[in-house]
CSV table of C-alpha atoms in Angstrom, one decimal:
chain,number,residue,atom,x,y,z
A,1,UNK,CA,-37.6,19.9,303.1
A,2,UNK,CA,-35.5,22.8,303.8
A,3,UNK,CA,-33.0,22.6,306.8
A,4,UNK,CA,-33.4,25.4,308.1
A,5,UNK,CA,-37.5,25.7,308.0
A,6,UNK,CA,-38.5,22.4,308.7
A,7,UNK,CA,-39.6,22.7,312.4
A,8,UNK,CA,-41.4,25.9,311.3
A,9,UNK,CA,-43.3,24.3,308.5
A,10,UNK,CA,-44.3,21.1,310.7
A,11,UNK,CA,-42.0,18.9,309.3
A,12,UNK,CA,-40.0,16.2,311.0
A,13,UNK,CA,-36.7,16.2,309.1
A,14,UNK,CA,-36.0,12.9,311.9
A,15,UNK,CA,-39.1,10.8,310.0
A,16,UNK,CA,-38.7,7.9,308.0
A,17,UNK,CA,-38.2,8.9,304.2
A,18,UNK,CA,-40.3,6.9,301.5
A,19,UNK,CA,-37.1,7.0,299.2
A,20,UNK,CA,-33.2,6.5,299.1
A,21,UNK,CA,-31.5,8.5,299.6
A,22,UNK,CA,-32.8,11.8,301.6
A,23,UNK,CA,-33.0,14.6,300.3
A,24,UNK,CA,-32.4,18.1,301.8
A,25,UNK,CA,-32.4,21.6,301.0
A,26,UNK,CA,-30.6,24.2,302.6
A,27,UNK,CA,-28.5,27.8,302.1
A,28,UNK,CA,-26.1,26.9,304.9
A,29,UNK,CA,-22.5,27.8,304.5
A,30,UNK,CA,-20.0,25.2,305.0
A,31,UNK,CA,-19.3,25.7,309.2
A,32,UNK,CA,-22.8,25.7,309.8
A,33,UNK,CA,-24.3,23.0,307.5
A,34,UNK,CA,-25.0,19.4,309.1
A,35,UNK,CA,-22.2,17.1,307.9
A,36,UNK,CA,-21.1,13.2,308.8
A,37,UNK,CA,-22.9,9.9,309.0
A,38,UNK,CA,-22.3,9.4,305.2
A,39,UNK,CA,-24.1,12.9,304.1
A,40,UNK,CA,-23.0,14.3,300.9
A,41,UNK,CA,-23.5,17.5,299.6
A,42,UNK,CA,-24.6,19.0,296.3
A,43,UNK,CA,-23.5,22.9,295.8
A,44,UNK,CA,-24.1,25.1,293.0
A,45,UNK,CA,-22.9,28.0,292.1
A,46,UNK,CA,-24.2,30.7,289.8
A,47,UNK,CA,-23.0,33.9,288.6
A,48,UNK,CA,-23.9,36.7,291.2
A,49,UNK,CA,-25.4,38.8,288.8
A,50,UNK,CA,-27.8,36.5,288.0
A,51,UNK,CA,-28.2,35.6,291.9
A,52,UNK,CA,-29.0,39.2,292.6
A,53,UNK,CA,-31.7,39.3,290.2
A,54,UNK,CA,-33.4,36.4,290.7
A,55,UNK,CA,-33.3,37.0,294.4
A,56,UNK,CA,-34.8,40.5,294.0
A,57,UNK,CA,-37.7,38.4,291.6
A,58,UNK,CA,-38.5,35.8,294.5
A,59,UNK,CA,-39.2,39.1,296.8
A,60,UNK,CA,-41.0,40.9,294.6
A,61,UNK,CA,-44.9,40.2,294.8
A,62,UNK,CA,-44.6,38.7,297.9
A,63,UNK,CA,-42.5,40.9,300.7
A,64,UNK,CA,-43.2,43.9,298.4
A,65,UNK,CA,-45.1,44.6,295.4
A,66,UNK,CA,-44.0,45.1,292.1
A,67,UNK,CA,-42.4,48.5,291.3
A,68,UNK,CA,-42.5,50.0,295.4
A,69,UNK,CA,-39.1,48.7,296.0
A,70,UNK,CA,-36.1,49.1,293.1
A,71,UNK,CA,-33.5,46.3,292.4
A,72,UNK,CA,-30.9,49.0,293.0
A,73,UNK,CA,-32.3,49.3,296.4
A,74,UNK,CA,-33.1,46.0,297.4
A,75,UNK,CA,-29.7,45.0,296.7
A,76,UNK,CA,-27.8,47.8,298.5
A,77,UNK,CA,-30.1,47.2,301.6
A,78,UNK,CA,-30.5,43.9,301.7
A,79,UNK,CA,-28.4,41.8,299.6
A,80,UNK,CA,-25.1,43.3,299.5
A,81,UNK,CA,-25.4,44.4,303.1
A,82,UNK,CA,-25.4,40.7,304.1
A,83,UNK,CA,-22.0,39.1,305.6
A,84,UNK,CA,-20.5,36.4,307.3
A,85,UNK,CA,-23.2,35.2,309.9
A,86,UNK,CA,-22.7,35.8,313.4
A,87,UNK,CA,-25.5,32.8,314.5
A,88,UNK,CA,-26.6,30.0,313.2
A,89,UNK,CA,-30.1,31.9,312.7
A,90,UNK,CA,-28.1,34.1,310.1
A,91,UNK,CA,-27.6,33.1,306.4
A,92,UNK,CA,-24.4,34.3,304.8
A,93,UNK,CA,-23.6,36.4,302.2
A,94,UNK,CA,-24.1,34.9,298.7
A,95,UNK,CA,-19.9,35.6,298.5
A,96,UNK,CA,-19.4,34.5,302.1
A,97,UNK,CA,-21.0,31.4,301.2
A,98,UNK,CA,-19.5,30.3,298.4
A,99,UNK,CA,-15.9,31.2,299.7
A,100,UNK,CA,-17.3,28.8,302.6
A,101,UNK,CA,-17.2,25.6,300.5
A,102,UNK,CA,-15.0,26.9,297.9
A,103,UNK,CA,-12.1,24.7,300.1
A,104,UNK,CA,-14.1,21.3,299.8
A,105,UNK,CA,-14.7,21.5,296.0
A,106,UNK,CA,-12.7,18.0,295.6
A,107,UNK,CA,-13.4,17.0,299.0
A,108,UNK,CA,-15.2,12.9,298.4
A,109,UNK,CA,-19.0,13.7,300.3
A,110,UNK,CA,-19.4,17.5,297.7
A,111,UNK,CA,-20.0,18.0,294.2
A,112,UNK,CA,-19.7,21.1,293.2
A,113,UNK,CA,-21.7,22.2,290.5
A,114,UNK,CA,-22.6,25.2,288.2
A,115,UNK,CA,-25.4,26.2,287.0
A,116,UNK,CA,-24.6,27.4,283.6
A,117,UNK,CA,-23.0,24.4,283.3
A,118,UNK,CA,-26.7,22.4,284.4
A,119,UNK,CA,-27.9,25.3,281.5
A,120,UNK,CA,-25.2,23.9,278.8
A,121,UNK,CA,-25.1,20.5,279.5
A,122,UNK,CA,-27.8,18.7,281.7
A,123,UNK,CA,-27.8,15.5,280.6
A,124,UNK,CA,-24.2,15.3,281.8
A,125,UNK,CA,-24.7,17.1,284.7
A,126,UNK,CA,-27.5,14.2,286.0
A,127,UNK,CA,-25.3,11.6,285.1
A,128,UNK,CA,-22.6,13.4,287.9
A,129,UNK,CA,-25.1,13.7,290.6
A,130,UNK,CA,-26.7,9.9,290.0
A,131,UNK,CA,-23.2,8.7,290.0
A,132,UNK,CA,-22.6,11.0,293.2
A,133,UNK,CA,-25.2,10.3,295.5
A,134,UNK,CA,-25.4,6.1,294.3
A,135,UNK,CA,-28.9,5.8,292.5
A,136,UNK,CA,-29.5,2.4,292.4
A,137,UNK,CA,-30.6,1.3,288.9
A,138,UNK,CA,-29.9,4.4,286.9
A,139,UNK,CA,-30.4,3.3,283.3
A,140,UNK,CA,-31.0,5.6,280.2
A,141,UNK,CA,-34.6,5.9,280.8
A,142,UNK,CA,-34.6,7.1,284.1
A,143,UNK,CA,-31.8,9.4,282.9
A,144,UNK,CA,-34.1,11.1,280.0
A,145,UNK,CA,-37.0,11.2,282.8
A,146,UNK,CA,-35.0,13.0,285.1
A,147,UNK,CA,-33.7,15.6,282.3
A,148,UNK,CA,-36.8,16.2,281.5
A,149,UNK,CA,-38.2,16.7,284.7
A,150,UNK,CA,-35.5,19.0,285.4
A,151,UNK,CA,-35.5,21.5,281.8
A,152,UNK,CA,-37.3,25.0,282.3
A,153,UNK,CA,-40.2,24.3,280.0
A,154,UNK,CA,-41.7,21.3,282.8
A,155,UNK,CA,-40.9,23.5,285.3
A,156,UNK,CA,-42.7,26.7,284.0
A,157,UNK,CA,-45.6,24.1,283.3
A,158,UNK,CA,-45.7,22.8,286.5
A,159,UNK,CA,-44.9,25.7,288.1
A,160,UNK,CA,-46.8,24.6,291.2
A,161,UNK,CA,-44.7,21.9,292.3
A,162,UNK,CA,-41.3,24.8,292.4
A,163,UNK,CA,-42.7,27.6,294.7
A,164,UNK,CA,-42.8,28.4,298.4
A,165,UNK,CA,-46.5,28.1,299.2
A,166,UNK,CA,-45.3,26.2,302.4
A,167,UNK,CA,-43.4,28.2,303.3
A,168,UNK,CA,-45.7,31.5,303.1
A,169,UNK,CA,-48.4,29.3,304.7
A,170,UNK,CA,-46.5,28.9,307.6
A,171,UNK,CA,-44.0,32.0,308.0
A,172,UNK,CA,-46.5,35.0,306.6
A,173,UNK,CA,-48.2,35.9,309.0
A,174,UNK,CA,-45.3,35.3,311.4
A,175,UNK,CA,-43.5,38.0,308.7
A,176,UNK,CA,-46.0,40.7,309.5
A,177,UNK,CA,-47.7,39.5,305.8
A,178,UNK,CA,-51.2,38.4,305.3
A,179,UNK,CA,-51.5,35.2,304.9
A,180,UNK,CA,-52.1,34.8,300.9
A,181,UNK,CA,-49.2,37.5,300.1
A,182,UNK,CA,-47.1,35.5,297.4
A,183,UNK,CA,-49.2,32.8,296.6
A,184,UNK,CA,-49.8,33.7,292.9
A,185,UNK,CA,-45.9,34.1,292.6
A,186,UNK,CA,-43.7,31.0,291.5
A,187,UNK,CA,-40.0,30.8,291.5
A,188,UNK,CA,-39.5,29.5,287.7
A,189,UNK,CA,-39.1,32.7,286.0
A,190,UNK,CA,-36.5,32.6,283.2
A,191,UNK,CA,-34.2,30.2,283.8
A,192,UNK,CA,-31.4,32.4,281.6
A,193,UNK,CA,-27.8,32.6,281.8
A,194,UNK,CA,-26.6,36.0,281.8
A,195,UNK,CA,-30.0,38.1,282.0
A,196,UNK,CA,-28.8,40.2,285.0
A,197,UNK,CA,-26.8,41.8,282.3
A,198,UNK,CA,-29.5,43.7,280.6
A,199,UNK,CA,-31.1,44.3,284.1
A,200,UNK,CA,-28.5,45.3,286.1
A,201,UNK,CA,-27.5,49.5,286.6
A,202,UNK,CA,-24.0,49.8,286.1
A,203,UNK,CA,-23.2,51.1,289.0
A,204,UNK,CA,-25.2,48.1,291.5
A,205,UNK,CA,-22.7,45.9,289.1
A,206,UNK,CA,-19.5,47.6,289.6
A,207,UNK,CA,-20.6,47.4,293.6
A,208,UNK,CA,-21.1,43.7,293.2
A,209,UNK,CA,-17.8,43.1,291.4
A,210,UNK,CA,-15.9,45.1,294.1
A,211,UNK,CA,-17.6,43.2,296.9
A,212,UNK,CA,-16.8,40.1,295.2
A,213,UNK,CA,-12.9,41.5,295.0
A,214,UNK,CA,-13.1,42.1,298.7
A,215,UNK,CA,-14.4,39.1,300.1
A,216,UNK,CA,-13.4,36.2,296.9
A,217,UNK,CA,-10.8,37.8,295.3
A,218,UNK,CA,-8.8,38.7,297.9
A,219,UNK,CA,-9.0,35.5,299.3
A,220,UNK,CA,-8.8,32.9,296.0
A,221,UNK,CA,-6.8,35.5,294.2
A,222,UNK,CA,-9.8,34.4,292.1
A,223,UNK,CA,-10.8,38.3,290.6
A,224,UNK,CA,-14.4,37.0,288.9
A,225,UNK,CA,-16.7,34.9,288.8
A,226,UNK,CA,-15.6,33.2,285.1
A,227,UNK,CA,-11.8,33.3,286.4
A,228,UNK,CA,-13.0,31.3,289.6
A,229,UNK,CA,-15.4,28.5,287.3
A,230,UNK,CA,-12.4,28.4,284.9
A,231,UNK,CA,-9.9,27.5,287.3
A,232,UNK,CA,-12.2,24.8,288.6
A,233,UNK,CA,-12.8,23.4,285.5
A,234,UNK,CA,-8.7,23.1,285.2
A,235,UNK,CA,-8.7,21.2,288.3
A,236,UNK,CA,-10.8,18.8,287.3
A,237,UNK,CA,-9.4,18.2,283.8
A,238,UNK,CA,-5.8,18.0,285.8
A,239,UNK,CA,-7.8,15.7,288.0
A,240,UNK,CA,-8.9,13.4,285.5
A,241,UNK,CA,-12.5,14.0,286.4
């Protein structure tokens, strides 16, 4: 279940679990998101080119239809407006919330992953996060179940098992939307590395690298989004890792 929609969606994140270990999801930042009694956290990062656009997709057909609102507009009004949150009933900013856990990328309870790295090398990338969160009896056949389980070909054909239909059951109406809006719209769309490019106006790209400047850069001295995945990749070779 999600964190932060749980008690809206009826569910009891408190209940006894029918597997080890529990599993969450969440967009907390790092001062916000539960921590403690062994918990250990799984962050990805993408590029936030990519994250734009496939944020605009997952509003599109269901907040608004397709073609009444532009990806140059949603982003200016909605995405890129977003900050640092002032409550914990506020998400951050995409950059605000990755300069959150940036800090505890080698802390022992994260693992800090990247998904064009899940893109280029998923077999790999299971065998971090089964040795990460202790699966018990992880062997080579539950590996090759679990990356194929996880490739964008099972989920485009199971499409229905990767969408938000609880969610719009429960918060639609509540959102001023009728009650079916979204429910013919998944959240597997591409599953590309790098599509944004072709997508994205020059200009909504050039605002996204200068926000990025303004609240990463300045802060990492970390300019873009390769230089900051490179320089983690050099820790972790320095690291032995």
């Amino acid at each position: 279940p999600w964190i932060e929609l749980a008690l809206d969606c009826g569910q009891d994140i408190d209940a006894d679990h029918p597997h080890a270990p529990r599993a969450f999801k969440t967009h907390l930042y790092y001062p916000h998101c539960p921590k403690g009694n062994g918990s250990r956290h799984i962050v990805v990062y993408r590029n936030p080119l990519d994250v734009c656009l496939s944020f605009f997709k997952f509003f599109e057909g269901w907040f608004f239809g397709p073609g009444e609102v532009s990806l140059d507009a949603f982003a200016r009004a909605f995405w890129l407006r977003r900050g640092e949150p002032s409550s914990e009933l506020e998400n951050a900013s995409f950059f605000h919330h990755l300069l959150s856990w940036w800090p505890h990328r080698h802390d022992e309870s994260v693992l800090l992953l990247f998904f064009e790295d899940l893109k280029r090398d998923l077999a790999g990338s299971v065998d971090r996060i089964a040795n990460f969160i202790g699966i018990p009896d992880y062997d080579d056949a539950l590996q090759k179940l679990v990356v194929s389980q996880s490739t964008f070909e099972f989920m485009s054909a199971n499409a229905d098992k990767f969408d938000e239909k609880l969610t719009k059951m429960h918060r639609n109406e509540a959102c001023g939307l009728s009650k079916d809006a979204g429910m013919r719209n998944g959240k597997v769309v591409s599953g590309a590395v790098g599509r944004a490019q072709a997508e994205l106006s020059r200009d909504l790209s050039a605002e996204i690298q200068s926000k990025w400047e303004h609240v990463i850069g300045t802060a990492t001295g970390l300019h873009t989004y390769e230089q900051l995945r490179t320089k983690f990749h050099e820790e972790l070779s320095e690291r032995g890792s």
